[in-house]
Amino acid sequence: MSDYRRIADRIADDIATGRLRPGQRLPPQRAFARRRGIAPSTAGRVYGELVRRGLVVGEVGRGTFVRAAPAGPAGQALVEPAPAAAPVNLELNYPAAPGQPELLAPVLAPLLRPDVLAEALSPAAATGTAAAREAAATVLTTPGWRPAPERLLFTGNARQAIAAVLASLVRPGGRVGVEQLTYPLVKEIATRLGITLVPLAGDAAGLLPEAVAAAHRTAPLSALYLQPTLHNPTSRTTSRPRLLQLAQVLHDLNLPVVEDRIWSFLREPGDPLAVHAPALTHVVDGLSKRVAPGLTVGFLVVPPHRVAAVADAVRSGGWSAGRFALEAAVRWAGEGTVARLVAAKRADAVRRQRILAEELTGFAVRSDPASCFAWWELPAPWRADTFTAAAAAHGIAVTPGPAFAVASGHTPDAVRLGLASAPEPDLRRALRTLAHVAARRAGDRTGP
């Protein structure tokens, strides 16, 4: 424990003496660990200590940078550690219904018979099985849309589905339009695929069609990625008139789109963009939120002429779903387990939103009554990095706003709160603590 603090002291001294300058980027943690001859976990503690002291700020997808604002004397922490309390992780966001294991276990029991298990452990193609395609089509059906089973493909999870579609649509160096705040892992996927993300403006109704057209005129876009239902992190849902406008622009530009619907199950069923632009829309969904992250499947609904190309990308990327998970998904869907879990998780989200409203009343919080997360625009003079450090000092993990920002110069002073994973009493306690922290004046020693 003392070793990582001694290393942090040396880095703090380098910052205080100017050997490390404001804005300078620190090495990635693994590289730092190799240079120092320490374990990666120790490097993580060093960087965490530097964040706690207010000396550096980390941004997902960009790295860790020396802060421009000076710290206190000798690198004194900007936040003081709070009395020990059980940690609460509001970064994780996987809904869990009461009695979920009891619901899932009986359906899995038949898979453990040796004859059934032998089949369930065989390799699975990207196209899955006929039963899996029918089951997935049933799960994804909305009042105005039922995907054709022959257009369905499967991956290990929804993140792999996104990667497979983008790999099939965009060559290295290509441009993909995204919302100004987007799912952080899309930024990582784009980096690995050599894709440039282009941030596009939106308003309360959703992504602006004119922003898509303007970006495409500047330099052609290869595709668009968006989350029209319960957008992560803002919980915004695109209005139907705006969906129609976006569909028209997509048709005019002949622009493919990746529609991420991973959170759509929490709202009353609404039709996807695919209803209005079926020849261009690649729908991504999965079971990680509906069911559980540990045994999941990613769903892809692709235009008919794109099935072979996307299936090739799934195979070449090693992103195929496991046959056991597919077999479990078929049974969960067929037995009504998925539907029961969805109903329970919707009710759970409503309860958690009530807790959020009660504990953060008076703050600028953007969310949706059906959502499992919230976007908190922090009161001045808090910054995302210092507030995240202050929360961590109280044993509470939150996601800083810059993790979702696409433009490198856009660092919103906001945090995303994941409401789904913590037990409700812990969630209430954590939100109440964060409200007290946020309300402190700048002159307070534990303030920003």
mmCIF file with all atom_site columns, N, CA and C in Angstrom, residues 185-235:
data_model
loop_
_atom_site.group_PDB
_atom_site.id
_atom_site.type_symbol
_atom_site.label_atom_id
_atom_site.label_alt_id
_atom_site.label_comp_id
_atom_site.label_asym_id
_atom_site.label_entity_id
_atom_site.label_seq_id
_atom_site.pdbx_PDB_ins_code
_atom_site.Cartn_x
_atom_site.Cartn_y
_atom_site.Cartn_z
_atom_site.occupancy
_atom_site.B_iso_or_equiv
_atom_site.pdbx_formal_charge
_atom_site.auth_seq_id
_atom_site.auth_comp_id
_atom_site.auth_asym_id
_atom_site.auth_atom_id
_atom_site.pdbx_PDB_model_num
ATOM 1   N N  . LEU A 1 185 ? -17.613 3.042  -25.398 1.00 0.00 ? 185 LEU A N  1
ATOM 2   C CA . LEU A 1 185 ? -16.964 1.922  -26.074 1.00 0.00 ? 185 LEU A CA 1
ATOM 3   C C  . LEU A 1 185 ? -17.007 2.058  -27.590 1.00 0.00 ? 185 LEU A C  1
ATOM 4   N N  . VAL A 1 186 ? -17.919 2.867  -28.113 1.00 0.00 ? 186 VAL A N  1
ATOM 5   C CA . VAL A 1 186 ? -17.900 3.135  -29.551 1.00 0.00 ? 186 VAL A CA 1
ATOM 6   C C  . VAL A 1 186 ? -16.630 3.899  -29.918 1.00 0.00 ? 186 VAL A C  1
ATOM 7   N N  . LYS A 1 187 ? -16.180 4.761  -29.017 1.00 0.00 ? 187 LYS A N  1
ATOM 8   C CA . LYS A 1 187 ? -14.924 5.470  -29.258 1.00 0.00 ? 187 LYS A CA 1
ATOM 9   C C  . LYS A 1 187 ? -13.754 4.488  -29.297 1.00 0.00 ? 187 LYS A C  1
ATOM 10  N N  . GLU A 1 188 ? -13.751 3.510  -28.406 1.00 0.00 ? 188 GLU A N  1
ATOM 11  C CA . GLU A 1 188 ? -12.676 2.517  -28.410 1.00 0.00 ? 188 GLU A CA 1
ATOM 12  C C  . GLU A 1 188 ? -12.740 1.637  -29.659 1.00 0.00 ? 188 GLU A C  1
ATOM 13  N N  . ILE A 1 189 ? -13.951 1.234  -30.044 1.00 0.00 ? 189 ILE A N  1
ATOM 14  C CA . ILE A 1 189 ? -14.101 0.426  -31.255 1.00 0.00 ? 189 ILE A CA 1
ATOM 15  C C  . ILE A 1 189 ? -13.584 1.187  -32.467 1.00 0.00 ? 189 ILE A C  1
ATOM 16  N N  . ALA A 1 190 ? -13.937 2.461  -32.560 1.00 0.00 ? 190 ALA A N  1
ATOM 17  C CA . ALA A 1 190 ? -13.500 3.270  -33.693 1.00 0.00 ? 190 ALA A CA 1
ATOM 18  C C  . ALA A 1 190 ? -11.980 3.369  -33.738 1.00 0.00 ? 190 ALA A C  1
ATOM 19  N N  . THR A 1 191 ? -11.350 3.538  -32.595 1.00 0.00 ? 191 THR A N  1
ATOM 20  C CA . THR A 1 191 ? -9.888  3.627  -32.549 1.00 0.00 ? 191 THR A CA 1
ATOM 21  C C  . THR A 1 191 ? -9.261  2.336  -33.061 1.00 0.00 ? 191 THR A C  1
ATOM 22  N N  . ARG A 1 192 ? -9.791  1.202  -32.636 1.00 0.00 ? 192 ARG A N  1
ATOM 23  C CA . ARG A 1 192 ? -9.216  -0.078 -33.055 1.00 0.00 ? 192 ARG A CA 1
ATOM 24  C C  . ARG A 1 192 ? -9.437  -0.347 -34.545 1.00 0.00 ? 192 ARG A C  1
ATOM 25  N N  . LEU A 1 193 ? -10.534 0.153  -35.085 1.00 0.00 ? 193 LEU A N  1
ATOM 26  C CA . LEU A 1 193 ? -10.829 -0.067 -36.500 1.00 0.00 ? 193 LEU A CA 1
ATOM 27  C C  . LEU A 1 193 ? -10.241 1.014  -37.397 1.00 0.00 ? 193 LEU A C  1
ATOM 28  N N  . GLY A 1 194 ? -9.604  2.030  -36.813 1.00 0.00 ? 194 GLY A N  1
ATOM 29  C CA . GLY A 1 194 ? -9.038  3.111  -37.603 1.00 0.00 ? 194 GLY A CA 1
ATOM 30  C C  . GLY A 1 194 ? -10.092 4.025  -38.192 1.00 0.00 ? 194 GLY A C  1
ATOM 31  N N  . ILE A 1 195 ? -11.201 4.187  -37.475 1.00 0.00 ? 195 ILE A N  1
ATOM 32  C CA . ILE A 1 195 ? -12.328 5.000  -37.937 1.00 0.00 ? 195 ILE A CA 1
ATOM 33  C C  . ILE A 1 195 ? -12.325 6.344  -37.226 1.00 0.00 ? 195 ILE A C  1
ATOM 34  N N  . THR A 1 196 ? -12.677 7.401  -37.949 1.00 0.00 ? 196 THR A N  1
ATOM 35  C CA . THR A 1 196 ? -12.801 8.736  -37.367 1.00 0.00 ? 196 THR A CA 1
ATOM 36  C C  . THR A 1 196 ? -14.256 9.003  -37.020 1.00 0.00 ? 196 THR A C  1
ATOM 37  N N  . LEU A 1 197 ? -14.523 9.357  -35.771 1.00 0.00 ? 197 LEU A N  1
ATOM 38  C CA . LEU A 1 197 ? -15.871 9.715  -35.346 1.00 0.00 ? 197 LEU A CA 1
ATOM 39  C C  . LEU A 1 197 ? -16.089 11.210 -35.531 1.00 0.00 ? 197 LEU A C  1
ATOM 40  N N  . VAL A 1 198 ? -17.227 11.564 -36.091 1.00 0.00 ? 198 VAL A N  1
ATOM 41  C CA . VAL A 1 198 ? -17.567 12.959 -36.365 1.00 0.00 ? 198 VAL A CA 1
ATOM 42  C C  . VAL A 1 198 ? -18.744 13.343 -35.478 1.00 0.00 ? 198 VAL A C  1
ATOM 43  N N  . PRO A 1 199 ? -18.553 14.231 -34.484 1.00 0.00 ? 199 PRO A N  1
ATOM 44  C CA . PRO A 1 199 ? -19.657 14.599 -33.598 1.00 0.00 ? 199 PRO A CA 1
ATOM 45  C C  . PRO A 1 199 ? -20.689 15.452 -34.317 1.00 0.00 ? 199 PRO A C  1
ATOM 46  N N  . LEU A 1 200 ? -21.959 15.129 -34.103 1.00 0.00 ? 200 LEU A N  1
ATOM 47  C CA . LEU A 1 200 ? -23.064 15.823 -34.766 1.00 0.00 ? 200 LEU A CA 1
ATOM 48  C C  . LEU A 1 200 ? -23.997 16.420 -33.722 1.00 0.00 ? 200 LEU A C  1
ATOM 49  N N  . ALA A 1 201 ? -24.458 17.624 -33.982 1.00 0.00 ? 201 ALA A N  1
ATOM 50  C CA . ALA A 1 201 ? -25.290 18.339 -33.020 1.00 0.00 ? 201 ALA A CA 1
ATOM 51  C C  . ALA A 1 201 ? -26.696 17.760 -32.962 1.00 0.00 ? 201 ALA A C  1
ATOM 52  N N  . GLY A 1 202 ? -27.326 17.948 -31.821 1.00 0.00 ? 202 GLY A N  1
ATOM 53  C CA . GLY A 1 202 ? -28.706 17.534 -31.631 1.00 0.00 ? 202 GLY A CA 1
ATOM 54  C C  . GLY A 1 202 ? -29.411 18.514 -30.716 1.00 0.00 ? 202 GLY A C  1
ATOM 55  N N  . ASP A 1 203 ? -30.696 18.272 -30.491 1.00 0.00 ? 203 ASP A N  1
ATOM 56  C CA . ASP A 1 203 ? -31.466 19.074 -29.541 1.00 0.00 ? 203 ASP A CA 1
ATOM 57  C C  . ASP A 1 203 ? -32.352 18.137 -28.739 1.00 0.00 ? 203 ASP A C  1
ATOM 58  N N  . ALA A 1 204 ? -33.352 18.675 -28.055 1.00 0.00 ? 204 ALA A N  1
ATOM 59  C CA . ALA A 1 204 ? -34.173 17.849 -27.186 1.00 0.00 ? 204 ALA A CA 1
ATOM 60  C C  . ALA A 1 204 ? -34.946 16.776 -27.946 1.00 0.00 ? 204 ALA A C  1
ATOM 61  N N  . ALA A 1 205 ? -35.159 16.983 -29.251 1.00 0.00 ? 205 ALA A N  1
ATOM 62  C CA . ALA A 1 205 ? -35.921 16.016 -30.059 1.00 0.00 ? 205 ALA A CA 1
ATOM 63  C C  . ALA A 1 205 ? -35.042 14.929 -30.645 1.00 0.00 ? 205 ALA A C  1
ATOM 64  N N  . GLY A 1 206 ? -33.724 15.096 -30.578 1.00 0.00 ? 206 GLY A N  1
ATOM 65  C CA . GLY A 1 206 ? -32.822 14.092 -31.127 1.00 0.00 ? 206 GLY A CA 1
ATOM 66  C C  . GLY A 1 206 ? -31.761 14.695 -32.024 1.00 0.00 ? 206 GLY A C  1
ATOM 67  N N  . LEU A 1 207 ? -31.059 13.848 -32.735 1.00 0.00 ? 207 LEU A N  1
ATOM 68  C CA . LEU A 1 207 ? -30.013 14.277 -33.659 1.00 0.00 ? 207 LEU A CA 1
ATOM 69  C C  . LEU A 1 207 ? -30.608 15.165 -34.743 1.00 0.00 ? 207 LEU A C  1
ATOM 70  N N  . LEU A 1 208 ? -29.911 16.242 -35.095 1.00 0.00 ? 208 LEU A N  1
ATOM 71  C CA . LEU A 1 208 ? -30.397 17.183 -36.106 1.00 0.00 ? 208 LEU A CA 1
ATOM 72  C C  . LEU A 1 208 ? -30.102 16.657 -37.504 1.00 0.00 ? 208 LEU A C  1
ATOM 73  N N  . PRO A 1 209 ? -31.122 16.472 -38.341 1.00 0.00 ? 209 PRO A N  1
ATOM 74  C CA . PRO A 1 209 ? -30.882 15.992 -39.705 1.00 0.00 ? 209 PRO A CA 1
ATOM 75  C C  . PRO A 1 209 ? -29.953 16.897 -40.496 1.00 0.00 ? 209 PRO A C  1
ATOM 76  N N  . GLU A 1 210 ? -30.072 18.218 -40.295 1.00 0.00 ? 210 GLU A N  1
ATOM 77  C CA . GLU A 1 210 ? -29.215 19.142 -41.032 1.00 0.00 ? 210 GLU A CA 1
ATOM 78  C C  . GLU A 1 210 ? -27.745 19.003 -40.629 1.00 0.00 ? 210 GLU A C  1
ATOM 79  N N  . ALA A 1 211 ? -27.500 18.561 -39.377 1.00 0.00 ? 211 ALA A N  1
ATOM 80  C CA . ALA A 1 211 ? -26.114 18.339 -38.955 1.00 0.00 ? 211 ALA A CA 1
ATOM 81  C C  . ALA A 1 211 ? -25.529 17.143 -39.695 1.00 0.00 ? 211 ALA A C  1
ATOM 82  N N  . VAL A 1 212 ? -26.345 16.117 -39.920 1.00 0.00 ? 212 VAL A N  1
ATOM 83  C CA . VAL A 1 212 ? -25.882 14.954 -40.682 1.00 0.00 ? 212 VAL A CA 1
ATOM 84  C C  . VAL A 1 212 ? -25.541 15.369 -42.110 1.00 0.00 ? 212 VAL A C  1
ATOM 85  N N  . ALA A 1 213 ? -26.443 16.110 -42.731 1.00 0.00 ? 213 ALA A N  1
ATOM 86  C CA . ALA A 1 213 ? -26.223 16.519 -44.120 1.00 0.00 ? 213 ALA A CA 1
ATOM 87  C C  . ALA A 1 213 ? -25.004 17.422 -44.251 1.00 0.00 ? 213 ALA A C  1
ATOM 88  N N  . ALA A 1 214 ? -24.829 18.351 -43.298 1.00 0.00 ? 214 ALA A N  1
ATOM 89  C CA . ALA A 1 214 ? -23.693 19.273 -43.368 1.00 0.00 ? 214 ALA A CA 1
ATOM 90  C C  . ALA A 1 214 ? -22.368 18.532 -43.218 1.00 0.00 ? 214 ALA A C  1
ATOM 91  N N  . ALA A 1 215 ? -22.303 17.578 -42.288 1.00 0.00 ? 215 ALA A N  1
ATOM 92  C CA . ALA A 1 215 ? -21.072 16.800 -42.097 1.00 0.00 ? 215 ALA A CA 1
ATOM 93  C C  . ALA A 1 215 ? -20.759 15.976 -43.344 1.00 0.00 ? 215 ALA A C  1
ATOM 94  N N  . HIS A 1 216 ? -21.790 15.453 -43.987 1.00 0.00 ? 216 HIS A N  1
ATOM 95  C CA . HIS A 1 216 ? -21.585 14.628 -45.182 1.00 0.00 ? 216 HIS A CA 1
ATOM 96  C C  . HIS A 1 216 ? -21.089 15.481 -46.347 1.00 0.00 ? 216 HIS A C  1
ATOM 97  N N  . ARG A 1 217 ? -21.539 16.744 -46.404 1.00 0.00 ? 217 ARG A N  1
ATOM 98  C CA . ARG A 1 217 ? -21.048 17.641 -47.463 1.00 0.00 ? 217 ARG A CA 1
ATOM 99  C C  . ARG A 1 217 ? -19.580 17.995 -47.243 1.00 0.00 ? 217 ARG A C  1
ATOM 100 N N  . THR A 1 218 ? -19.174 18.141 -45.992 1.00 0.00 ? 218 THR A N  1
ATOM 101 C CA . THR A 1 218 ? -17.787 18.494 -45.695 1.00 0.00 ? 218 THR A CA 1
ATOM 102 C C  . THR A 1 218 ? -16.834 17.413 -46.182 1.00 0.00 ? 218 THR A C  1
ATOM 103 N N  . ALA A 1 219 ? -17.143 16.172 -45.841 1.00 0.00 ? 219 ALA A N  1
ATOM 104 C CA . ALA A 1 219 ? -16.400 14.998 -46.312 1.00 0.00 ? 219 ALA A CA 1
ATOM 105 C C  . ALA A 1 219 ? -17.344 13.827 -46.118 1.00 0.00 ? 219 ALA A C  1
ATOM 106 N N  . PRO A 1 220 ? -17.520 12.979 -47.127 1.00 0.00 ? 220 PRO A N  1
ATOM 107 C CA . PRO A 1 220 ? -18.546 11.938 -47.055 1.00 0.00 ? 220 PRO A CA 1
ATOM 108 C C  . PRO A 1 220 ? -18.431 11.072 -45.800 1.00 0.00 ? 220 PRO A C  1
ATOM 109 N N  . LEU A 1 221 ? -19.568 10.839 -45.171 1.00 0.00 ? 221 LEU A N  1
ATOM 110 C CA . LEU A 1 221 ? -19.654 9.897  -44.063 1.00 0.00 ? 221 LEU A CA 1
ATOM 111 C C  . LEU A 1 221 ? -19.858 8.494  -44.624 1.00 0.00 ? 221 LEU A C  1
ATOM 112 N N  . SER A 1 222 ? -19.247 7.506  -43.973 1.00 0.00 ? 222 SER A N  1
ATOM 113 C CA . SER A 1 222 ? -19.454 6.112  -44.375 1.00 0.00 ? 222 SER A CA 1
ATOM 114 C C  . SER A 1 222 ? -20.660 5.503  -43.688 1.00 0.00 ? 222 SER A C  1
ATOM 115 N N  . ALA A 1 223 ? -21.015 6.023  -42.524 1.00 0.00 ? 223 ALA A N  1
ATOM 116 C CA . ALA A 1 223 ? -22.133 5.476  -41.756 1.00 0.00 ? 223 ALA A CA 1
ATOM 117 C C  . ALA A 1 223 ? -22.482 6.453  -40.637 1.00 0.00 ? 223 ALA A C  1
ATOM 118 N N  . LEU A 1 224 ? -23.586 6.136  -39.974 1.00 0.00 ? 224 LEU A N  1
ATOM 119 C CA . LEU A 1 224 ? -24.051 6.891  -38.821 1.00 0.00 ? 224 LEU A CA 1
ATOM 120 C C  . LEU A 1 224 ? -24.276 5.897  -37.686 1.00 0.00 ? 224 LEU A C  1
ATOM 121 N N  . TYR A 1 225 ? -23.924 6.283  -36.458 1.00 0.00 ? 225 TYR A N  1
ATOM 122 C CA . TYR A 1 225 ? -24.224 5.475  -35.276 1.00 0.00 ? 225 TYR A CA 1
ATOM 123 C C  . TYR A 1 225 ? -25.027 6.345  -34.320 1.00 0.00 ? 225 TYR A C  1
ATOM 124 N N  . LEU A 1 226 ? -26.159 5.842  -33.860 1.00 0.00 ? 226 LEU A N  1
ATOM 125 C CA . LEU A 1 226 ? -26.942 6.627  -32.920 1.00 0.00 ? 226 LEU A CA 1
ATOM 126 C C  . LEU A 1 226 ? -27.761 5.725  -32.008 1.00 0.00 ? 226 LEU A C  1
ATOM 127 N N  . GLN A 1 227 ? -28.194 6.322  -30.895 1.00 0.00 ? 227 GLN A N  1
ATOM 128 C CA . GLN A 1 227 ? -29.036 5.661  -29.898 1.00 0.00 ? 227 GLN A CA 1
ATOM 129 C C  . GLN A 1 227 ? -30.321 6.474  -29.778 1.00 0.00 ? 227 GLN A C  1
ATOM 130 N N  . PRO A 1 228 ? -31.311 6.209  -30.611 1.00 0.00 ? 228 PRO A N  1
ATOM 131 C CA . PRO A 1 228 ? -32.503 7.052  -30.586 1.00 0.00 ? 228 PRO A CA 1
ATOM 132 C C  . PRO A 1 228 ? -33.417 6.828  -29.390 1.00 0.00 ? 228 PRO A C  1
ATOM 133 N N  . THR A 1 229 ? -33.294 5.692  -28.712 1.00 0.00 ? 229 THR A N  1
ATOM 134 C CA . THR A 1 229 ? -34.163 5.403  -27.565 1.00 0.00 ? 229 THR A CA 1
ATOM 135 C C  . THR A 1 229 ? -33.336 5.303  -26.292 1.00 0.00 ? 229 THR A C  1
ATOM 136 N N  . LEU A 1 230 ? -33.633 6.186  -25.329 1.00 0.00 ? 230 LEU A N  1
ATOM 137 C CA . LEU A 1 230 ? -32.891 6.246  -24.064 1.00 0.00 ? 230 LEU A CA 1
ATOM 138 C C  . LEU A 1 230 ? -31.393 6.343  -24.330 1.00 0.00 ? 230 LEU A C  1
ATOM 139 N N  . HIS A 1 231 ? -31.038 7.408  -24.991 1.00 0.00 ? 231 HIS A N  1
ATOM 140 C CA . HIS A 1 231 ? -29.650 7.686  -25.347 1.00 0.00 ? 231 HIS A CA 1
ATOM 141 C C  . HIS A 1 231 ? -28.763 7.693  -24.104 1.00 0.00 ? 231 HIS A C  1
ATOM 142 N N  . ASN A 1 232 ? -27.641 7.009  -24.214 1.00 0.00 ? 232 ASN A N  1
ATOM 143 C CA . ASN A 1 232 ? -26.651 6.945  -23.132 1.00 0.00 ? 232 ASN A CA 1
ATOM 144 C C  . ASN A 1 232 ? -25.577 7.991  -23.425 1.00 0.00 ? 232 ASN A C  1
ATOM 145 N N  . PRO A 1 233 ? -25.453 9.071  -22.595 1.00 0.00 ? 233 PRO A N  1
ATOM 146 C CA . PRO A 1 233 ? -25.822 9.164  -21.180 1.00 0.00 ? 233 PRO A CA 1
ATOM 147 C C  . PRO A 1 233 ? -27.037 10.027 -20.848 1.00 0.00 ? 233 PRO A C  1
ATOM 148 N N  . THR A 1 234 ? -27.696 10.677 -21.808 1.00 0.00 ? 234 THR A N  1
ATOM 149 C CA . THR A 1 234 ? -28.678 11.711 -21.456 1.00 0.00 ? 234 THR A CA 1
ATOM 150 C C  . THR A 1 234 ? -30.086 11.187 -21.247 1.00 0.00 ? 234 THR A C  1
ATOM 151 N N  . SER A 1 235 ? -30.373 9.950  -21.621 1.00 0.00 ? 235 SER A N  1
ATOM 152 C CA . SER A 1 235 ? -31.707 9.351  -21.544 1.00 0.00 ? 235 SER A CA 1
ATOM 153 C C  . SER A 1 235 ? -32.694 9.954  -22.548 1.00 0.00 ? 235 SER A C  1
#
